[in-house]
Amino acid sequence: MGIRKNMAEILKFVYIMIIFLFITEIKGEDRCRSILDCPQDKCFPLLTLVCTNFICDCLHV
């Protein structure tokens, strides 16, 4: 009986960790103050790298 209880506790812990990881997932963005702070290989060749609202972004020009 004790083994089943331990297994149930482990499963519950794993489920809680999975839910926690999905809930707390954040979108990672490149922070910048100028274009020089942005990674140069972020954009495809036809897009222009800009820094707007402290976030690096690729725009059509």
N, CA, C and O atoms as a Tinker XYZ file with bonds, in Angstrom:
   244  protein
     1  N      0.828000   -1.202000    0.000000    73     2
     2  CA     0.000000    0.000000    0.000000    64     1     3
     3  C      0.867000    1.258000    0.000000    63     2     4     5
     4  O      0.505000    2.266000   -0.607000    81     3
     5  N      2.000000    1.196000    0.676000    73     3     6
     6  CA     2.872000    2.353000    0.754000    64     5     7
     7  C      3.516000    2.692000   -0.577000    63     6     8     9
     8  O      3.744000    3.863000   -0.881000    81     7
     9  N      3.816000    1.656000   -1.384000    73     7    10
    10  CA     4.434000    1.899000   -2.689000    64     9    11
    11  C      3.463000    2.625000   -3.604000    63    10    12    13
    12  O      3.861000    3.542000   -4.322000    81    11
    13  N      2.197000    2.232000   -3.589000    73    11    14
    14  CA     1.195000    2.901000   -4.435000    64    13    15
    15  C      1.034000    4.369000   -4.038000    63    14    16    17
    16  O      0.859000    5.237000   -4.893000    81    15
    17  N      1.094000    4.632000   -2.747000    73    15    18
    18  CA     0.957000    6.008000   -2.293000    64    17    19
    19  C      2.155000    6.837000   -2.755000    63    18    20    21
    20  O      1.990000    7.978000   -3.187000    81    19
    21  N      3.353000    6.274000   -2.668000    73    19    22
    22  CA     4.545000    6.980000   -3.136000    64    21    23
    23  C      4.488000    7.227000   -4.632000    63    22    24    25
    24  O      4.839000    8.311000   -5.098000    81    23
    25  N      4.046000    6.227000   -5.390000    73    23    26
    26  CA     3.938000    6.385000   -6.838000    64    25    27
    27  C      2.920000    7.461000   -7.185000    63    26    28    29
    28  O      3.129000    8.250000   -8.107000    81    27
    29  N      1.823000    7.491000   -6.447000    73    27    30
    30  CA     0.802000    8.509000   -6.688000    64    29    31
    31  C      1.351000    9.900000   -6.387000    63    30    32    33
    32  O      1.068000   10.850000   -7.118000    81    31
    33  N      2.123000   10.024000   -5.330000    73    31    34
    34  CA     2.723000   11.315000   -4.987000    64    33    35
    35  C      3.724000   11.761000   -6.053000    63    34    36    37
    36  O      3.777000   12.938000   -6.409000    81    35
    37  N      4.512000   10.819000   -6.556000    73    35    38
    38  CA     5.479000   11.151000   -7.608000    64    37    39
    39  C      4.754000   11.586000   -8.871000    63    38    40    41
    40  O      5.134000   12.579000   -9.492000    81    39
    41  N      3.717000   10.857000   -9.258000    73    39    42
    42  CA     2.937000   11.225000  -10.444000    64    41    43
    43  C      2.295000   12.593000  -10.279000    63    42    44    45
    44  O      2.294000   13.401000  -11.208000    81    43
    45  N      1.754000   12.848000   -9.108000    73    43    46
    46  CA     1.136000   14.144000   -8.846000    64    45    47
    47  C      2.175000   15.260000   -8.964000    63    46    48    49
    48  O      1.896000   16.316000   -9.533000    81    47
    49  N      3.361000   15.026000   -8.430000    73    47    50
    50  CA     4.436000   16.009000   -8.517000    64    49    51
    51  C      4.822000   16.265000   -9.970000    63    50    52    53
    52  O      5.004000   17.416000  -10.366000    81    51
    53  N      4.948000   15.209000  -10.765000    73    51    54
    54  CA     5.301000   15.364000  -12.178000    64    53    55
    55  C      4.224000   16.153000  -12.908000    63    54    56    57
    56  O      4.548000   17.056000  -13.679000    81    55
    57  N      2.964000   15.838000  -12.686000    73    55    58
    58  CA     1.872000   16.577000  -13.329000    64    57    59
    59  C      1.896000   18.053000  -12.937000    63    58    60    61
    60  O      1.703000   18.924000  -13.785000    81    59
    61  N      2.127000   18.330000  -11.679000    73    59    62
    62  CA     2.178000   19.720000  -11.221000    64    61    63
    63  C      3.343000   20.454000  -11.875000    63    62    64    65
    64  O      3.205000   21.614000  -12.265000    81    63
    65  N      4.489000   19.787000  -11.997000    73    63    66
    66  CA     5.643000   20.420000  -12.643000    64    65    67
    67  C      5.362000   20.713000  -14.113000    63    66    68    69
    68  O      5.737000   21.775000  -14.611000    81    67
    69  N      4.708000   19.788000  -14.815000    73    67    70
    70  CA     4.370000   20.010000  -16.224000    64    69    71
    71  C      3.427000   21.195000  -16.355000    63    70    72    73
    72  O      3.636000   22.064000  -17.201000    81    71
    73  N      2.402000   21.237000  -15.535000    73    71    74
    74  CA     1.453000   22.351000  -15.578000    64    73    75
    75  C      2.162000   23.659000  -15.247000    63    74    76    77
    76  O      1.934000   24.667000  -15.915000    81    75
    77  N      3.011000   23.658000  -14.238000    73    75    78
    78  CA     3.750000   24.866000  -13.860000    64    77    79
    79  C      4.612000   25.363000  -15.010000    63    78    80    81
    80  O      4.654000   26.564000  -15.280000    81    79
    81  N      5.303000   24.448000  -15.689000    73    79    82
    82  CA     6.171000   24.853000  -16.792000    64    81    83
    83  C      5.375000   25.445000  -17.949000    63    82    84    85
    84  O      5.829000   26.402000  -18.576000    81    83
    85  N      4.205000   24.903000  -18.245000    73    83    86
    86  CA     3.388000   25.452000  -19.318000    64    85    87
    87  C      2.795000   26.803000  -18.941000    63    86    88    89
    88  O      2.688000   27.690000  -19.788000    81    87
    89  N      2.414000   26.967000  -17.692000    73    87    90
    90  CA     1.811000   28.229000  -17.260000    64    89    91
    91  C      2.846000   29.344000  -17.217000    63    90    92    93
    92  O      2.544000   30.482000  -17.573000    81    91
    93  N      4.057000   29.030000  -16.786000    73    91    94
    94  CA     5.063000   30.074000  -16.603000    64    93    95
    95  C      5.941000   30.297000  -17.822000    63    94    96    97
    96  O      6.909000   31.055000  -17.753000    81    95
    97  N      5.623000   29.655000  -18.933000    73    95    98
    98  CA     6.424000   29.855000  -20.139000    64    97    99
    99  C      6.307000   31.312000  -20.580000    63    98   100   101
   100  O      5.205000   31.854000  -20.656000    81    99
   101  N      7.429000   31.934000  -20.865000    73    99   102
   102  CA     7.420000   33.319000  -21.312000    64   101   103
   103  C      8.020000   33.399000  -22.701000    63   102   104   105
   104  O      8.820000   32.555000  -23.104000    81   103
   105  N      7.627000   34.404000  -23.402000    73   103   106
   106  CA     8.158000   34.600000  -24.743000    64   105   107
   107  C      9.476000   35.338000  -24.613000    63   106   108   109
   108  O      9.515000   36.479000  -24.152000    81   107
   109  N     10.547000   34.692000  -25.015000    73   107   110
   110  CA    11.858000   35.324000  -24.964000    64   109   111
   111  C     12.037000   36.266000  -26.136000    63   110   112   113
   112  O     11.875000   35.867000  -27.289000    81   111
   113  N     12.363000   37.490000  -25.855000    73   111   114
   114  CA    12.592000   38.481000  -26.900000    64   113   115
   115  C     13.956000   39.109000  -26.682000    63   114   116   117
   116  O     14.457000   39.177000  -25.560000    81   115
   117  N     14.543000   39.565000  -27.773000    73   115   118
   118  CA    15.828000   40.246000  -27.690000    64   117   119
   119  C     15.590000   41.690000  -27.259000    63   118   120   121
   120  O     14.971000   42.466000  -27.988000    81   119
   121  N     16.082000   42.048000  -26.078000    73   119   122
   122  CA    15.950000   43.416000  -25.580000    64   121   123
   123  C     17.025000   44.293000  -26.194000    63   122   124   125
   124  O     18.153000   43.843000  -26.400000    81   123
   125  N     16.687000   45.546000  -26.490000    73   123   126
   126  CA    17.664000   46.434000  -27.120000    64   125   127
   127  C     17.406000   47.884000  -26.726000    63   126   128   129
   128  O     16.308000   48.256000  -26.310000    81   127
   129  N     18.440000   48.675000  -26.871000    73   127   130
   130  CA    18.334000   50.128000  -26.754000    64   129   131
   131  C     18.622000   50.774000  -28.091000    63   130   132   133
   132  O     18.179000   51.891000  -28.357000    81   131
   133  N     19.369000   50.068000  -28.939000    73   131   134
   134  CA    19.643000   50.531000  -30.299000    64   133   135
   135  C     19.764000   49.304000  -31.197000    63   134   136   137
   136  O     19.740000   48.172000  -30.714000    81   135
   137  N     19.893000   49.527000  -32.484000    73   135   138
   138  CA    20.011000   48.419000  -33.433000    64   137   139
   139  C     21.284000   47.611000  -33.164000    63   138   140   141
   140  O     21.341000   46.421000  -33.472000    81   139
   141  N     22.285000   48.248000  -32.599000    73   139   142
   142  CA    23.546000   47.556000  -32.321000    64   141   143
   143  C     23.390000   46.449000  -31.277000    63   142   144   145
   144  O     24.199000   45.522000  -31.233000    81   143
   145  N     22.356000   46.540000  -30.439000    73   143   146
   146  CA    22.113000   45.519000  -29.422000    64   145   147
   147  C     21.432000   44.276000  -29.991000    63   146   148   149
   148  O     21.419000   43.231000  -29.341000    81   147
   149  N     20.874000   44.374000  -31.177000    73   147   150
   150  CA    20.127000   43.268000  -31.784000    64   149   151
   151  C     21.073000   42.306000  -32.498000    63   150   152   153
   152  O     22.082000   42.736000  -33.056000    81   151
   153  N     20.759000   41.009000  -32.486000    73   151   154
   154  CA    21.595000   40.053000  -33.221000    64   153   155
   155  C     21.458000   40.277000  -34.726000    63   154   156   157
   156  O     20.343000   40.381000  -35.238000    81   155
   157  N     22.564000   40.350000  -35.425000    73   155   158
   158  CA    22.558000   40.689000  -36.848000    64   157   159
   159  C     21.981000   39.579000  -37.718000    63   158   160   161
   160  O     21.551000   39.850000  -38.839000    81   159
   161  N     21.960000   38.350000  -37.242000    73   159   162
   162  CA    21.444000   37.241000  -38.042000    64   161   163
   163  C     19.977000   36.915000  -37.731000    63   162   164   165
   164  O     19.499000   35.837000  -38.085000    81   163
   165  N     19.273000   37.819000  -37.086000    73   163   166
   166  CA    17.883000   37.576000  -36.698000    64   165   167
   167  C     16.932000   37.619000  -37.887000    63   166   168   169
   168  O     15.979000   36.841000  -37.934000    81   167
   169  N     17.167000   38.509000  -38.849000    73   167   170
   170  CA    16.218000   38.750000  -39.941000    64   169   171
   171  C     16.629000   38.040000  -41.226000    63   170   172   173
   172  O     17.810000   37.792000  -41.469000    81   171
   173  N     15.626000   37.720000  -42.043000    73   171   174
   174  CA    15.867000   37.218000  -43.391000    64   173   175
   175  C     16.425000   38.357000  -44.237000    63   174   176   177
   176  O     16.268000   39.521000  -43.868000    81   175
   177  N     17.064000   38.058000  -45.350000    73   175   178
   178  CA    17.731000   39.098000  -46.152000    64   177   179
   179  C     16.834000   40.254000  -46.608000    63   178   180   181
   180  O     17.325000   41.377000  -46.726000    81   179
   181  N     15.558000   40.030000  -46.867000    73   179   182
   182  CA    14.696000   41.104000  -47.365000    64   181   183
   183  C     14.068000   41.944000  -46.252000    63   182   184   185
   184  O     13.319000   42.880000  -46.533000    81   183
   185  N     14.362000   41.623000  -45.011000    73   183   186
   186  CA    13.799000   42.354000  -43.879000    64   185   187
   187  C     14.865000   43.243000  -43.244000    63   186   188   189
   188  O     16.062000   42.971000  -43.335000    81   187
   189  N     14.401000   44.310000  -42.601000    73   187   190
   190  CA    15.305000   45.250000  -41.945000    64   189   191
   191  C     15.174000   45.116000  -40.433000    63   190   192   193
   192  O     14.067000   45.049000  -39.899000    81   191
   193  N     16.288000   45.079000  -39.768000    73   191   194
   194  CA    16.327000   44.964000  -38.318000    64   193   195
   195  C     16.088000   46.330000  -37.687000    63   194   196   197
   196  O     16.760000   47.300000  -38.038000    81   195
   197  N     15.133000   46.417000  -36.756000    73   195   198
   198  CA    14.837000   47.665000  -36.053000    64   197   199
   199  C     14.697000   47.379000  -34.558000    63   198   200   201
   200  O     14.448000   46.247000  -34.142000    81   199
   201  N     14.862000   48.425000  -33.776000    73   199   202
   202  CA    14.669000   48.348000  -32.332000    64   201   203
   203  C     13.513000   49.279000  -31.972000    63   202   204   205
   204  O     13.668000   50.500000  -31.991000    81   203
   205  N     12.364000   48.709000  -31.648000    73   203   206
   206  CA    11.195000   49.509000  -31.278000    64   205   207
   207  C     10.678000   49.044000  -29.924000    63   206   208   209
   208  O     10.530000   47.845000  -29.685000    81   207
   209  N     10.409000   49.979000  -29.060000    73   207   210
   210  CA     9.924000   49.684000  -27.705000    64   209   211
   211  C     10.836000   48.693000  -26.979000    63   210   212   213
   212  O     10.360000   47.816000  -26.258000    81   211
   213  N     12.137000   48.838000  -27.173000    73   211   214
   214  CA    13.153000   48.013000  -26.526000    64   213   215
   215  C     13.097000   46.545000  -26.941000    63   214   216   217
   216  O     13.563000   45.678000  -26.202000    81   215
   217  N     12.530000   46.254000  -28.119000    73   215   218
   218  CA    12.451000   44.890000  -28.637000    64   217   219
   219  C     12.988000   44.871000  -30.057000    63   218   220   221
   220  O     12.598000   45.700000  -30.879000    81   219
   221  N     13.881000   43.932000  -30.356000    73   219   222
   222  CA    14.406000   43.771000  -31.711000    64   221   223
   223  C     13.325000   43.142000  -32.582000    63   222   224   225
   224  O     12.670000   42.179000  -32.183000    81   223
   225  N     13.149000   43.697000  -33.771000    73   223   226
   226  CA    12.108000   43.198000  -34.657000    64   225   227
   227  C     12.575000   43.310000  -36.103000    63   226   228   229
   228  O     13.461000   44.106000  -36.416000    81   227
   229  N     11.982000   42.516000  -36.975000    73   227   230
   230  CA    12.283000   42.539000  -38.408000    64   229   231
   231  C     11.076000   43.105000  -39.147000    63   230   232   233
   232  O      9.949000   42.651000  -38.950000    81   231
   233  N     11.318000   44.098000  -39.998000    73   231   234
   234  CA    10.227000   44.754000  -40.719000    64   233   235
   235  C     10.507000   44.792000  -42.206000    63   234   236   237
   236  O     11.658000   44.829000  -42.640000    81   235
   237  N      9.408000   44.783000  -42.993000    73   235   238
   238  CA     9.525000   45.021000  -44.435000    64   237   239
   239  C      9.722000   46.508000  -44.658000    63   238   240   241
   240  O      9.040000   47.325000  -44.039000    81   239
   241  N     10.638000   46.862000  -45.525000    73   239   242
   242  CA    10.873000   48.286000  -45.812000    64   241   243
   243  C     10.540000   48.568000  -47.247000    63   242   244
   244  O     10.667000   49.707000  -47.697000    81   243
